[in-house]
Amino acid sequence: MPKRVRTGLTRSDILDRYIERVKQMLVKFQPFLSRKRGGVSLEEFDEAAEELIGQVFGAASNEAEAYVYAKTGESALLPEEAQESGTHNVERESLHQRRQVLESCLADLEMRRRVHVSREGKQGLKAMVEHYMSRDVRSIHQAASIKEAGRLLLKYKVGSLMVDDGSRYIGIVTDSDLSRKAVAKGLDPNNTTVMTCMSKAVTTIEEDEPVSEAMALMKKLGIRHLPVTADGTIIGVLSVADLLRALTE
């Protein structure tokens, strides 16, 4: 067994270093989006990004898996007319998905840092969930295809959809669900229903709860989208991106 060496770094120090490294990766990635010539090739960048994500979250983590899917793109979930006419640039969308994964990793680390600080007895967030949640609740019927779900996610630029049975919400489906439960398994996007991929156990949080409570809950359950309720009725959704905005402010 290799000898363990104490570095003298606290958990806060380690999180700060990871946060800085992910920020640097996002800066290095910008030239690919602006189509400027960068210092490394996209293949070299992908290799470095996957290595960093593996170090921070683990090689078999959801984050590592999400980056792999971002590289290959999710063209199978795009509308056929968009694929055939070329109106949707799959390669461009794949670049945006890479950035979204890195931004999501950064938000996760920022969240962990803030929760850790709070646990150390320092001042936590006082802002309420209602101040940062999205009040646009997008939904899809349980019998709709996962291709339709992918189309709506792109159309509304959201990461999740509530699933309904025509009268009430019965689950939630996210972009990660489509990647891991549909694309990864090679399911037919035209004939596979949303019900196949959705999460049936919907965890919610009340709008008047503090953001720090939402952060802790999302971290504990390993989720990135948290429906928000008012007296038990879903009125919005809080995402990791919303938490990042809360941290920034």
JSON list of N, CA, C and O in Angstrom, two decimals, residues 10-12 113-123:
[
{"chain": "A", "resi": 10, "resn": "THR", "atom": "N", "xyz": [-6.58, 22.11, 3.53]},
{"chain": "A", "resi": 10, "resn": "THR", "atom": "CA", "xyz": [-7.91, 21.84, 4.07]},
{"chain": "A", "resi": 10, "resn": "THR", "atom": "C", "xyz": [-8.84, 21.49, 2.92]},
{"chain": "A", "resi": 10, "resn": "THR", "atom": "O", "xyz": [-8.51, 21.66, 1.74]},
{"chain": "A", "resi": 11, "resn": "ARG", "atom": "N", "xyz": [-10.04, 21.01, 3.28]},
{"chain": "A", "resi": 11, "resn": "ARG", "atom": "CA", "xyz": [-11.03, 20.71, 2.23]},
{"chain": "A", "resi": 11, "resn": "ARG", "atom": "C", "xyz": [-11.40, 21.97, 1.46]},
{"chain": "A", "resi": 11, "resn": "ARG", "atom": "O", "xyz": [-11.59, 21.92, 0.24]},
{"chain": "A", "resi": 12, "resn": "SER", "atom": "N", "xyz": [-11.46, 23.09, 2.15]},
{"chain": "A", "resi": 12, "resn": "SER", "atom": "CA", "xyz": [-11.77, 24.35, 1.48]},
{"chain": "A", "resi": 12, "resn": "SER", "atom": "C", "xyz": [-10.68, 24.70, 0.46]},
{"chain": "A", "resi": 12, "resn": "SER", "atom": "O", "xyz": [-10.98, 25.17, -0.64]},
{"chain": "A", "resi": 113, "resn": "ARG", "atom": "N", "xyz": [-18.51, 24.15, -1.91]},
{"chain": "A", "resi": 113, "resn": "ARG", "atom": "CA", "xyz": [-17.69, 25.10, -1.16]},
{"chain": "A", "resi": 113, "resn": "ARG", "atom": "C", "xyz": [-18.55, 25.88, -0.18]},
{"chain": "A", "resi": 113, "resn": "ARG", "atom": "O", "xyz": [-18.21, 26.04, 1.00]},
{"chain": "A", "resi": 114, "resn": "ARG", "atom": "N", "xyz": [-19.70, 26.37, -0.65]},
{"chain": "A", "resi": 114, "resn": "ARG", "atom": "CA", "xyz": [-20.56, 27.17, 0.20]},
{"chain": "A", "resi": 114, "resn": "ARG", "atom": "C", "xyz": [-21.16, 26.33, 1.33]},
{"chain": "A", "resi": 114, "resn": "ARG", "atom": "O", "xyz": [-21.27, 26.78, 2.46]},
{"chain": "A", "resi": 115, "resn": "VAL", "atom": "N", "xyz": [-21.58, 25.11, 1.00]},
{"chain": "A", "resi": 115, "resn": "VAL", "atom": "CA", "xyz": [-22.12, 24.23, 2.04]},
{"chain": "A", "resi": 115, "resn": "VAL", "atom": "C", "xyz": [-21.06, 23.91, 3.09]},
{"chain": "A", "resi": 115, "resn": "VAL", "atom": "O", "xyz": [-21.34, 23.89, 4.29]},
{"chain": "A", "resi": 116, "resn": "HIS", "atom": "N", "xyz": [-19.84, 23.70, 2.62]},
{"chain": "A", "resi": 116, "resn": "HIS", "atom": "CA", "xyz": [-18.75, 23.40, 3.54]},
{"chain": "A", "resi": 116, "resn": "HIS", "atom": "C", "xyz": [-18.48, 24.58, 4.48]},
{"chain": "A", "resi": 116, "resn": "HIS", "atom": "O", "xyz": [-18.29, 24.41, 5.69]},
{"chain": "A", "resi": 117, "resn": "VAL", "atom": "N", "xyz": [-18.48, 25.78, 3.91]},
{"chain": "A", "resi": 117, "resn": "VAL", "atom": "CA", "xyz": [-18.27, 26.97, 4.72]},
{"chain": "A", "resi": 117, "resn": "VAL", "atom": "C", "xyz": [-19.39, 27.10, 5.77]},
{"chain": "A", "resi": 117, "resn": "VAL", "atom": "O", "xyz": [-19.14, 27.43, 6.93]},
{"chain": "A", "resi": 118, "resn": "SER", "atom": "N", "xyz": [-20.62, 26.82, 5.33]},
{"chain": "A", "resi": 118, "resn": "SER", "atom": "CA", "xyz": [-21.76, 26.90, 6.23]},
{"chain": "A", "resi": 118, "resn": "SER", "atom": "C", "xyz": [-21.61, 25.91, 7.38]},
{"chain": "A", "resi": 118, "resn": "SER", "atom": "O", "xyz": [-21.90, 26.22, 8.54]},
{"chain": "A", "resi": 119, "resn": "ARG", "atom": "N", "xyz": [-21.14, 24.72, 7.05]},
{"chain": "A", "resi": 119, "resn": "ARG", "atom": "CA", "xyz": [-20.97, 23.69, 8.08]},
{"chain": "A", "resi": 119, "resn": "ARG", "atom": "C", "xyz": [-19.87, 24.05, 9.07]},
{"chain": "A", "resi": 119, "resn": "ARG", "atom": "O", "xyz": [-19.86, 23.58, 10.21]},
{"chain": "A", "resi": 120, "resn": "GLU", "atom": "N", "xyz": [-18.93, 24.86, 8.62]},
{"chain": "A", "resi": 120, "resn": "GLU", "atom": "CA", "xyz": [-17.85, 25.27, 9.52]},
{"chain": "A", "resi": 120, "resn": "GLU", "atom": "C", "xyz": [-18.29, 26.36, 10.48]},
{"chain": "A", "resi": 120, "resn": "GLU", "atom": "O", "xyz": [-17.52, 26.85, 11.29]},
{"chain": "A", "resi": 121, "resn": "GLY", "atom": "N", "xyz": [-19.55, 26.74, 10.38]},
{"chain": "A", "resi": 121, "resn": "GLY", "atom": "CA", "xyz": [-20.07, 27.74, 11.30]},
{"chain": "A", "resi": 121, "resn": "GLY", "atom": "C", "xyz": [-20.03, 29.15, 10.78]},
{"chain": "A", "resi": 121, "resn": "GLY", "atom": "O", "xyz": [-20.37, 30.10, 11.49]},
{"chain": "A", "resi": 122, "resn": "LYS", "atom": "N", "xyz": [-19.62, 29.31, 9.52]},
{"chain": "A", "resi": 122, "resn": "LYS", "atom": "CA", "xyz": [-19.58, 30.64, 8.94]},
{"chain": "A", "resi": 122, "resn": "LYS", "atom": "C", "xyz": [-20.96, 31.00, 8.40]},
{"chain": "A", "resi": 122, "resn": "LYS", "atom": "O", "xyz": [-21.85, 30.18, 8.32]},
{"chain": "A", "resi": 123, "resn": "GLN", "atom": "N", "xyz": [-21.12, 32.24, 7.99]},
{"chain": "A", "resi": 123, "resn": "GLN", "atom": "CA", "xyz": [-22.43, 32.71, 7.55]},
{"chain": "A", "resi": 123, "resn": "GLN", "atom": "C", "xyz": [-22.83, 32.02, 6.25]},
{"chain": "A", "resi": 123, "resn": "GLN", "atom": "O", "xyz": [-22.10, 32.03, 5.28]}
]
